[in-house]
């Protein structure tokens, strides 16, 4: 009994890829839950619920969606969210100042558009991958399903859930930089109705960079129980992360500084990150009949984080024989508590030839944040300027900088913010023969109160926004979907981390994102999906300087346009493929306070290619080969520094030693390309790793 109920709570048959809403109804008739998981050996996902908040076939979802499964994560040796972005067209990873996940989706940069099992997970930290079935990247505005933000898209992590049979696995790996990790996954049925699962990881960090090291511990126990027509689940995750904060190298003459690939431009022992995160998730599902279902989710999260940075603030300058650069420093601390609730009611009905899947949803949440910023001062150091906040030092390898003193000064902050939001949404998925219509509207009321504990200033902003979405899907033949869609999102002027609410921002309307998209999806066989999309995404209400000194107005705008192609899944019985191509551009359309019209948006290469294939030459031996290419991209909105285009080749070998033991070797940057994959600013530029290898053993228990 448990095996059937839990399978319905965590999986769906491959048949769910055939007719969208009709299959949702068929699946619902078998049990109370509709969550999907991918098979371990697949790169393709047939159906998911995050895009529409109902179980919908991927090819019947009228927007671009990429699901990177556990199988692909393991085969390609992805170690971070940034790695996963390499497999997604229209997505790049920003540097995140060396202390957080940060993504650029269709030209829109975000540190907060992250979700776990559909619930907001917006603090700034590195999210480990040890407990995931897959990562979903939904591109285009997604406020209808996810609320504020999500202007360029969202990243949703789908966690592993308890299953109805006992199994376990352990993996250990080490690389040529002396980094290593060990992780485990154990699933145990406790009774006919209850199952538990435990995932855990311990990883030590090292790479090609001087000084860099660190470690992370994470554990995630989950319990799920089936009870008659419903089920409940409870999950707790703990993450403890400590590592060096590394912001890469500065620029010189409009290019990344060369010859200093491994040089650390910080201070050993000062540049540190510390994080503890606790996430408790609860899910309840109830289906009193085949036509009606209720899903309720709740999340409590507590994040406690600090980081200290000494970093290059200026480009390398000075005399050719004695080059110099300017260095600054700061300390940042954050504590955040999130309490979020999400409840969806679904109703399946028909009006004549039209079949409806109606969704009514309600969300309530509160987020409380305490944020502190202290500048670093180089008191008494020769070459210090700006009241001691910046020091000019000679360029050298190794680079030597004095340790700063962190104390209050101009530009510092100590604030508390409280964000409360209530949202309601209504959506209808209509099927009329080979045509499917998706229409929805969401109302959000978002209130933010901010208090400066230094000055006593208090600011409050209330935004009430409507976020519509509409999509049309047509099936000219059964395995092919053609679609068009429109969606809209908003982002309050306080920013995605609530740190920029001031007298000016409190008077300004939210930024708006509008996306028009058309595409095609083709599932020539189960387990293989081909997709293409073309889009135009406009961002408006960005800040710009007004006609009077100190005045700020909402006249800025940017536009992203592009074509995205991808293929994922089993091309042949022995060949699994993941391919992504993006041709894109993003530019400032109207002058903002940061840049005039005509400049390119940073970290948006005009060409982006990712290819990966795994060929199982024999039942025991597998080979993998991949190519990553990106054209030139700018490091910031100044367009003063550009990262050169590059191509990188990776390879892998897989060998099954026994029925329960597999060995794997991944070789990264096979031909030793010298490249710069990303940046945070003109003078915080990440350097690509040289040729290296990682060795992994996986054992099934």
CSV table of N, CA and C in Angstrom, one decimal, residues 53-54 293 295 343-347 357-362 424-428:
chain,number,residue,atom,x,y,z
A,53,UNK,N,1.6,25.2,-11.0
A,53,UNK,CA,1.2,24.7,-9.7
A,53,UNK,C,0.2,23.6,-9.8
A,54,UNK,N,0.1,23.0,-10.9
A,54,UNK,CA,-0.7,21.7,-11.1
A,54,UNK,C,0.3,20.8,-11.9
A,293,UNK,N,-9.0,18.5,-5.1
A,293,UNK,CA,-7.8,18.2,-4.3
A,293,UNK,C,-7.3,19.4,-3.6
A,295,UNK,N,-3.8,21.0,-1.6
A,295,UNK,CA,-2.4,20.8,-1.3
A,295,UNK,C,-2.0,22.1,-0.5
A,343,UNK,N,-1.4,27.4,0.0
A,343,UNK,CA,-2.5,26.4,-0.1
A,343,UNK,C,-3.2,26.6,-1.5
A,344,UNK,N,-3.3,25.4,-2.1
A,344,UNK,CA,-4.0,25.4,-3.5
A,344,UNK,C,-5.1,24.4,-3.4
A,345,UNK,N,-6.2,24.8,-4.0
A,345,UNK,CA,-7.4,24.0,-4.2
A,345,UNK,C,-7.6,23.8,-5.7
A,346,UNK,N,-7.7,22.5,-6.1
A,346,UNK,CA,-7.9,22.2,-7.6
A,346,UNK,C,-9.3,21.6,-7.7
A,347,UNK,N,-9.9,21.9,-8.9
A,347,UNK,CA,-11.2,21.4,-9.2
A,347,UNK,C,-11.3,21.0,-10.7
A,357,UNK,N,-9.3,22.5,-15.5
A,357,UNK,CA,-8.6,22.3,-14.3
A,357,UNK,C,-8.4,23.6,-13.6
A,358,UNK,N,-9.3,23.9,-12.6
A,358,UNK,CA,-9.3,25.2,-12.0
A,358,UNK,C,-8.5,25.2,-10.7
A,359,UNK,N,-7.7,26.2,-10.6
A,359,UNK,CA,-6.8,26.3,-9.4
A,359,UNK,C,-7.1,27.6,-8.7
A,360,UNK,N,-7.4,27.5,-7.4
A,360,UNK,CA,-7.5,28.7,-6.5
A,360,UNK,C,-6.4,28.6,-5.4
A,361,UNK,N,-5.6,29.6,-5.3
A,361,UNK,CA,-4.5,29.5,-4.4
A,361,UNK,C,-4.5,30.7,-3.5
A,362,UNK,N,-3.9,30.5,-2.3
A,362,UNK,CA,-3.7,31.6,-1.3
A,362,UNK,C,-2.3,31.4,-0.7
A,424,UNK,N,-3.5,36.0,-3.6
A,424,UNK,CA,-4.5,35.1,-4.0
A,424,UNK,C,-4.4,35.0,-5.5
A,425,UNK,N,-4.7,33.8,-6.0
A,425,UNK,CA,-4.6,33.6,-7.4
A,425,UNK,C,-5.7,32.6,-7.9
A,426,UNK,N,-6.0,32.8,-9.2
A,426,UNK,CA,-7.1,32.0,-9.8
A,426,UNK,C,-6.5,31.7,-11.2
A,427,UNK,N,-6.6,30.4,-11.6
A,427,UNK,CA,-6.1,29.9,-12.8
A,427,UNK,C,-7.0,28.8,-13.4
A,428,UNK,N,-7.1,28.8,-14.7
A,428,UNK,CA,-7.9,27.8,-15.4
A,428,UNK,C,-7.1,27.2,-16.5
